[in-house]
Short mmCIF file of C-alpha atoms in Angstrom, two decimals:
data_model
loop_
_atom_site.label_atom_id
_atom_site.label_comp_id
_atom_site.label_asym_id
_atom_site.label_seq_id
_atom_site.Cartn_x
_atom_site.Cartn_y
_atom_site.Cartn_z
CA MET A 61 0.00 0.00 0.00
CA GLY A 62 1.45 3.34 -1.10
CA LEU A 63 1.67 6.60 0.79
CA LYS A 64 -1.20 8.10 -1.20
CA GLN A 65 -3.50 5.24 -0.22
CA THR A 66 -2.53 5.39 3.44
CA ALA A 67 -3.21 9.16 3.42
CA LEU A 68 -6.73 8.43 2.16
CA LEU A 69 -7.26 5.82 4.87
CA ALA A 70 -6.00 8.28 7.48
CA MET A 71 -8.53 10.89 6.28
CA ILE A 72 -11.34 8.36 6.57
CA GLY A 73 -10.12 7.32 10.01
CA LEU A 74 -9.90 10.88 11.31
CA GLY A 75 -13.34 11.67 9.92
CA TYR A 76 -14.80 8.67 11.71
CA ILE A 77 -13.07 9.54 14.98
CA PHE A 78 -14.51 13.05 14.88
CA LEU A 79 -17.99 11.74 14.00
CA VAL A 80 -18.05 9.23 16.85
CA ARG A 81 -16.66 11.77 19.31
CA THR A 82 -19.34 14.29 18.30
CA VAL A 83 -22.21 11.80 18.52
CA GLY A 84 -20.90 10.36 21.79
CA SER A 85 -20.59 13.82 23.32
CA LEU A 86 -24.02 15.12 22.30
CA PHE A 87 -25.95 11.82 22.53
CA PRO A 88 -24.09 9.53 24.96
CA VAL A 89 -27.16 7.30 25.32
CA VAL A 90 -26.60 6.07 21.75
CA PHE A 91 -23.65 3.94 22.84
CA GLY A 92 -25.51 2.53 25.82
CA ASN A 93 -26.39 -0.41 23.57
CA LEU A 94 -23.73 -3.11 23.93
CA LEU A 95 -23.67 -4.06 20.24
CA LEU A 96 -23.31 -0.44 19.15
CA ALA A 97 -20.59 0.12 21.74
CA GLN A 98 -18.70 -2.94 20.50
CA CYS A 99 -18.96 -1.91 16.84
CA SER A 100 -18.00 1.66 17.63
CA GLY A 101 -15.04 0.53 19.71
CA ILE A 102 -13.69 -1.74 17.00
CA LEU A 103 -14.13 0.88 14.27
CA SER A 104 -12.49 3.56 16.43
CA PHE A 105 -9.53 1.24 16.99
CA LEU A 106 -9.24 0.59 13.25
CA ALA A 107 -9.58 4.32 12.48
CA CYS A 108 -6.74 5.13 14.87
CA ALA A 109 -4.68 2.28 13.41
CA ALA A 110 -5.20 3.73 9.91
CA VAL A 111 -3.65 7.04 10.99
CA LEU A 112 -0.78 5.17 12.65
CA ILE A 113 -0.13 3.22 9.43
CA PHE A 114 0.06 6.48 7.50
CA PHE A 115 2.76 7.90 9.76
CA ILE A 116 4.74 4.66 9.60
CA SER A 117 4.57 4.79 5.78
CA PHE A 118 5.39 8.50 5.88
CA LEU A 119 8.51 7.82 7.93
CA LYS A 120 9.66 5.03 5.62
CA GLU A 121 8.82 6.53 2.22
CA TYR A 122 8.80 10.31 2.59
CA VAL A 123 11.34 11.38 5.22
CA SER A 124 15.00 11.36 4.18
CA GLN A 125 17.86 10.52 6.50
CA GLU A 126 18.96 14.16 6.43
CA GLN A 127 15.60 15.41 7.79
CA THR A 128 16.43 14.56 11.38
CA GLN A 129 13.84 16.90 12.94
CA LEU A 130 11.02 15.61 10.75
CA ARG A 131 12.13 12.04 11.40
CA THR A 132 12.07 12.64 15.15
CA ALA A 133 8.65 14.32 14.95
CA SER A 134 7.30 11.39 12.92
CA VAL A 135 8.58 8.87 15.49
CA LEU A 136 6.92 10.87 18.27
CA VAL A 137 3.56 10.79 16.46
CA ILE A 138 3.93 7.04 15.92
CA VAL A 139 4.57 6.61 19.65
CA GLY A 140 1.60 8.86 20.45
CA PHE A 141 -0.85 6.93 18.29
CA SER A 142 0.50 3.64 19.66
CA PHE A 143 -0.37 4.90 23.15
CA VAL A 144 -3.87 5.84 21.99
CA LEU A 145 -4.34 2.39 20.46
CA VAL A 146 -3.58 0.85 23.85
CA VAL A 147 -6.21 3.11 25.43
CA HIS A 148 -8.75 1.98 22.82
CA LEU A 149 -7.89 -1.66 23.55
CA LYS A 150 -8.49 -1.05 27.25
CA GLU A 151 -11.97 0.21 26.35
CA ILE A 152 -12.85 -2.46 23.79
CA LEU A 153 -11.80 -5.68 25.50
CA PRO A 154 -14.12 -5.40 28.55
CA LEU A 155 -17.05 -5.02 26.11
CA PHE A 156 -16.25 -8.57 24.96
CA ALA A 157 -15.72 -9.82 28.54
CA ALA A 158 -11.95 -9.94 27.99
CA HIS A 159 -10.34 -8.42 31.07
CA ILE A 160 -6.68 -8.40 30.08
CA PHE A 161 -5.89 -4.95 31.45
CA HIS A 162 -6.58 -5.21 35.17
CA PRO A 163 -7.27 -1.89 36.90
CA VAL A 164 -4.31 -0.63 38.92
CA ASN A 165 -3.58 2.60 40.71
CA GLY A 166 -2.79 5.30 38.17
CA SER A 167 -4.16 3.37 35.16
CA HIS A 168 -6.62 6.18 34.39
CA ASN A 169 -3.68 8.59 34.36
CA PHE A 170 -2.41 6.83 31.25
CA ASP A 171 -5.90 6.90 29.67
CA VAL A 172 -6.13 10.67 29.94
CA LEU A 173 -2.46 11.54 29.33
CA ALA A 174 -1.99 9.37 26.22
CA PRO A 175 -4.43 11.39 24.02
CA TRP A 176 -2.94 14.62 25.39
CA LEU A 177 0.59 13.53 24.54
CA ASN A 178 -0.57 12.42 21.10
CA SER A 179 -2.12 15.84 20.41
CA VAL A 180 1.12 17.54 21.49
CA PHE A 181 3.17 15.27 19.22
CA MET A 182 0.80 15.99 16.33
CA ALA A 183 1.22 19.75 16.81
CA VAL A 184 5.01 19.33 16.87
CA PHE A 185 4.90 17.22 13.71
CA PHE A 186 2.88 19.73 11.70
CA PHE A 187 5.05 22.62 12.83
CA VAL A 188 8.25 20.77 11.88
CA PHE A 189 6.72 19.75 8.55
CA PHE A 190 5.83 23.38 7.90
CA ARG A 191 9.35 24.56 8.66
CA GLN A 192 11.06 21.90 6.53
CA THR A 193 8.81 22.17 3.47
CA SER A 194 10.04 24.36 0.63
CA ILE A 195 7.46 26.98 -0.33
CA ASN A 196 8.77 27.01 -3.90
CA GLN A 197 8.06 23.32 -4.39
CA MET A 198 4.89 22.71 -2.33
CA GLU A 199 3.25 25.99 -1.43
CA LYS A 200 -0.20 24.48 -0.87
CA LEU A 201 1.15 21.69 1.33
CA LYS A 202 3.24 24.12 3.37
CA ARG A 203 0.16 26.27 3.95
CA ALA A 204 -1.85 23.17 4.91
CA ALA A 205 0.84 22.21 7.43
CA LEU A 206 0.67 25.68 8.99
CA ILE A 207 -3.11 25.49 9.26
CA ALA A 208 -2.88 21.98 10.73
CA SER A 209 -0.31 23.10 13.30
CA ILE A 210 -2.64 25.90 14.43
CA GLY A 211 -5.60 23.52 14.56
CA SER A 212 -3.52 20.99 16.49
CA LEU A 213 -2.63 23.64 19.05
CA VAL A 214 -6.35 24.24 19.56
CA LEU A 215 -6.83 20.51 20.21
CA VAL A 216 -3.88 20.58 22.63
CA LEU A 217 -5.59 23.34 24.60
CA LEU A 218 -8.84 21.35 24.74
CA ARG A 219 -6.96 18.23 25.83
CA THR A 220 -5.08 20.25 28.45
CA TYR A 221 -8.42 21.34 29.91
CA ILE A 222 -9.54 17.70 30.06
CA VAL A 223 -6.31 16.71 31.81
CA TRP A 224 -6.79 19.55 34.29
CA ARG A 225 -10.38 18.49 34.97
CA PHE A 226 -9.26 14.90 35.46
CA PHE A 227 -6.59 15.68 38.02
CA THR A 228 -8.89 18.08 39.91
CA THR A 229 -12.09 16.00 39.86
CA ARG A 230 -10.96 12.45 38.92
CA GLU A 231 -14.15 12.19 36.86
CA VAL A 232 -13.33 13.47 33.38
CA VAL A 233 -11.29 11.11 31.18
CA TRP A 234 -12.77 11.58 27.68
CA PHE A 235 -14.26 14.55 25.85
CA TYR A 236 -17.77 13.18 26.30
CA ASP A 237 -17.28 13.06 30.08
CA LEU A 238 -17.46 16.87 30.20
CA PRO A 239 -20.71 18.64 31.13
CA LEU A 240 -22.98 19.16 28.12
CA GLU A 241 -22.71 22.95 28.25
CA VAL A 242 -18.90 22.69 28.10
CA VAL A 243 -19.11 20.21 25.23
CA ILE A 244 -21.32 22.59 23.24
CA ILE A 245 -18.79 25.40 23.74
CA PHE A 246 -15.82 23.21 22.86
CA MET A 247 -17.43 21.45 19.89
CA PRO A 248 -16.76 24.23 17.31
CA LEU A 249 -13.14 24.45 18.47
CA SER A 250 -12.75 20.69 18.23
CA ALA A 251 -14.32 20.74 14.75
CA LEU A 252 -11.89 23.48 13.71
CA GLY A 253 -8.95 21.40 14.86
CA PHE A 254 -10.09 18.25 13.09
CA VAL A 255 -10.96 20.08 9.85
CA SER A 256 -7.53 21.72 9.77
CA ILE A 257 -5.84 18.33 10.13
CA LEU A 258 -8.10 16.78 7.49
CA TYR A 259 -7.17 19.65 5.18
CA PHE A 260 -3.49 18.74 5.58
CA PHE A 261 -4.15 15.09 4.75
CA ALA A 262 -6.28 16.07 1.75
CA SER A 263 -3.51 18.37 0.49
CA PHE A 264 -0.90 15.68 1.06
CA TYR A 265 -3.08 13.13 -0.75
CA GLN A 266 -3.43 15.41 -3.77
CA GLN A 267 0.29 16.13 -3.84
CA GLN A 268 1.23 12.44 -4.02
CA PRO A 269 1.54 10.89 -7.51
CA SER A 270 -0.90 8.10 -8.37
CA ARG A 271 0.51 4.66 -8.89
CA VAL A 272 -0.08 3.17 -12.31
#
């Protein structure tokens, strides 16, 4: 599978993640059904895995040995999404009565910090990509990286608020755990962040040559 195809899968995955997060935040009762929760959990895991596969392909096929900063940023994003996949597994397996991850003190710390770290790594990646992309060769892609870095910073701020709420109340772990009035305020900002990242992937997809 080429880099262009993995970019398309990553776009689909990110779109699904945003859709599920929006529905789960506004209508949490929807996922009260066990079958729906199982299907949603599996698809969310696959969506996250699709983005991870893109960054692995990106590191192997796009980044040169001389681009040390971009290589480091790519590795950080791969680590971040790997952490998030573990969090998704911890949510999915109990739905199928598979209790592999036994609750221990501090386990929820990982659940809330992993998405925050991933959002930070994403912001770093887009900023480094913006700095190391030549405007003469890929003006549109450079602009998309700048927009994505700004959108990622917005998501970092939202995640930072969730982390703060978690460590002060020990109740908020996910976006949909927030009070509804807070979710409604944050939803446009979250949408802005996701759209900016999707715009980068769409621009990257268009920039890649099609395989014959």
